mmCIF file of C-alpha atoms in Angstrom:
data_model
loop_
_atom_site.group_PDB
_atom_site.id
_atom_site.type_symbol
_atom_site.label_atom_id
_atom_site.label_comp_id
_atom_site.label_asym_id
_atom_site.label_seq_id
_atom_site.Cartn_x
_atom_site.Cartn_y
_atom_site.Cartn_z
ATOM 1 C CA UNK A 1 -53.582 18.673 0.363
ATOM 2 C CA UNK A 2 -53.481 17.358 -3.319
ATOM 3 C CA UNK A 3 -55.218 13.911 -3.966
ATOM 4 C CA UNK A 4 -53.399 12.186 -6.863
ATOM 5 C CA UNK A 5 -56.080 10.862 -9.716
ATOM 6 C CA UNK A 6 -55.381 7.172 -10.168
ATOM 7 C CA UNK A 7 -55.595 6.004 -13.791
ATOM 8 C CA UNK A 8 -58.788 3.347 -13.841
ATOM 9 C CA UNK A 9 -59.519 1.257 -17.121
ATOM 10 C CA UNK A 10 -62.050 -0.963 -18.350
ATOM 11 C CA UNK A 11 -61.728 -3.835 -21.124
ATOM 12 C CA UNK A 12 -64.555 -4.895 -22.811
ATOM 13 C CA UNK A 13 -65.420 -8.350 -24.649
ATOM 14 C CA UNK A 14 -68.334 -8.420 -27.486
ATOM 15 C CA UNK A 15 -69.054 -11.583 -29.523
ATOM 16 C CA UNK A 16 -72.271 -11.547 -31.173
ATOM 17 C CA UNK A 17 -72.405 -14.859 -31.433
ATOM 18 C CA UNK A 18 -71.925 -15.598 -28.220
ATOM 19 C CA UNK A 19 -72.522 -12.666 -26.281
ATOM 20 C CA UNK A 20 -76.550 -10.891 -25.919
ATOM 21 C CA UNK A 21 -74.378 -7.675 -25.045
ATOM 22 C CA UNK A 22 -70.676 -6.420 -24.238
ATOM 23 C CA UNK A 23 -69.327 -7.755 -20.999
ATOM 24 C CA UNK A 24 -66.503 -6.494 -18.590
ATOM 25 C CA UNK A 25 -63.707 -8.934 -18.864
ATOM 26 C CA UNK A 26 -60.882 -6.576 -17.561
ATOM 27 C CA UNK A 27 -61.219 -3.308 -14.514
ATOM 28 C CA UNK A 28 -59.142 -1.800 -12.366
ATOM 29 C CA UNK A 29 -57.391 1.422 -11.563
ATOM 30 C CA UNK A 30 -53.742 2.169 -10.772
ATOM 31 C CA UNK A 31 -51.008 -0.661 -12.092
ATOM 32 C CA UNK A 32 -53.852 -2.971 -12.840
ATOM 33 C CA UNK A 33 -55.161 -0.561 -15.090
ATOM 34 C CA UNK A 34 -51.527 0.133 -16.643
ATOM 35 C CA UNK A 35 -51.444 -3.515 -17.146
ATOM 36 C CA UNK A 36 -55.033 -3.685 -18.562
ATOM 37 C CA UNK A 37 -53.854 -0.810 -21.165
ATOM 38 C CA UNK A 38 -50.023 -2.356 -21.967
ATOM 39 C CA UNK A 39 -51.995 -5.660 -22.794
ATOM 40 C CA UNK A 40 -54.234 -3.509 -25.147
ATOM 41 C CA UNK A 41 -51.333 -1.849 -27.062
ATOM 42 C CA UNK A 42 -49.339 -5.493 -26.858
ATOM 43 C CA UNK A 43 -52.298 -7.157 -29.011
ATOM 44 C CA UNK A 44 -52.942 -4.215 -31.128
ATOM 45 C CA UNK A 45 -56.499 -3.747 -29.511
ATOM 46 C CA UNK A 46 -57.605 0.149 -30.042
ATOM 47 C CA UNK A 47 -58.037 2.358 -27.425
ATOM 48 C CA UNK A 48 -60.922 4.989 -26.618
ATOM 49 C CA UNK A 49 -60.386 7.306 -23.533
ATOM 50 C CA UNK A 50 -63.998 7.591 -21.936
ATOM 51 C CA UNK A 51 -63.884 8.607 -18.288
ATOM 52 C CA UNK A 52 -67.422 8.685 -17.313
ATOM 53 C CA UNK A 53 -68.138 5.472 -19.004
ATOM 54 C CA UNK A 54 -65.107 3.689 -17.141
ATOM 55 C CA UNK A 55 -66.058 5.193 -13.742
ATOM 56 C CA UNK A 56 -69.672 3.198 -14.627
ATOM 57 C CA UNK A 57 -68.314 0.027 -15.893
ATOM 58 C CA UNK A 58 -65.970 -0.006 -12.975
ATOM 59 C CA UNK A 59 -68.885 -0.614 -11.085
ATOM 60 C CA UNK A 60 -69.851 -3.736 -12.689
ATOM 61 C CA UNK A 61 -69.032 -6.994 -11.934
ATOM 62 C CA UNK A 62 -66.298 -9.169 -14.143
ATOM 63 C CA UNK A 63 -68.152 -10.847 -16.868
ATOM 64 C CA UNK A 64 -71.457 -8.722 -16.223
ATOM 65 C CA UNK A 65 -73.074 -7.907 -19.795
ATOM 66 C CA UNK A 66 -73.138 -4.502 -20.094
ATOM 67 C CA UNK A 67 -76.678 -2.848 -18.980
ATOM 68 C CA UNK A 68 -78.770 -1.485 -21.647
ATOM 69 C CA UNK A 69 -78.778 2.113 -20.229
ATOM 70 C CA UNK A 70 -75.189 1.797 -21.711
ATOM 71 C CA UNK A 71 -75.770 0.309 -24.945
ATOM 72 C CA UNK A 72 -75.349 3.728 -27.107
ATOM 73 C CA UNK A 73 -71.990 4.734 -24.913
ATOM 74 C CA UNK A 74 -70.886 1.295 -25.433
ATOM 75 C CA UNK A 75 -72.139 1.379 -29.290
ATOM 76 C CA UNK A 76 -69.887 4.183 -29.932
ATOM 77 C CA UNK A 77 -67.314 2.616 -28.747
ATOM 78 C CA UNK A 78 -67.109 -0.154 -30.495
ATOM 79 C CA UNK A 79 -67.866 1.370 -33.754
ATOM 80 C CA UNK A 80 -64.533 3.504 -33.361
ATOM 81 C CA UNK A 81 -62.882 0.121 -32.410
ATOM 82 C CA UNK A 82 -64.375 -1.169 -35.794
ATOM 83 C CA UNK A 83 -63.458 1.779 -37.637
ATOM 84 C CA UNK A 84 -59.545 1.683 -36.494
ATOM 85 C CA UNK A 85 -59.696 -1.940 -37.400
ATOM 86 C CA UNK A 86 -60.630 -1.366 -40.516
ATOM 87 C CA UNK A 87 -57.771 0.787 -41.040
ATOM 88 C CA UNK A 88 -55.242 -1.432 -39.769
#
């Protein structure tokens, strides 16, 4: 028997004024994390596939800052987010 892999996604929300690290605002897997990806591509907001690191910040709780054991993951990220800004 064949298990189907459900889709899972993570959005993340980083305001250094605000914020002392990135925190989860979005998570989910299946149509939630269709949704969480169409919303994305509906506001022009880049995209970075990362499964490991959405299997970890799956486990966190909405609105949870980031741990720093993820910081350089999560550092990465953003600067390719930063990067395809720039070139918008």
């Amino acid at each position: 028997m064949k298990t189907e892999s459900r889709k899972k996604a993570a959005a993340l929300r980083y305001k250094p004024e605000k914020d002392a690290a990135p925190k989860v605002v979005a998570k989910g897997s299946g149509t939630i994390a269709e949704k969480i990806l169409q919303i994305a591509l509906e506001h022009n907001i880049p995209l970075k596939e990362d499964q490991q690191l959405v299997e970890v910040l799956s486990t966190l709780d909405l609105y949870q800052e980031i741990p720093p054991e993820l910081y350089r993951a999560v550092a990465e990220i953003l600067a390719f987010v930063y990067s395809m800004t720039k070139k918008a």
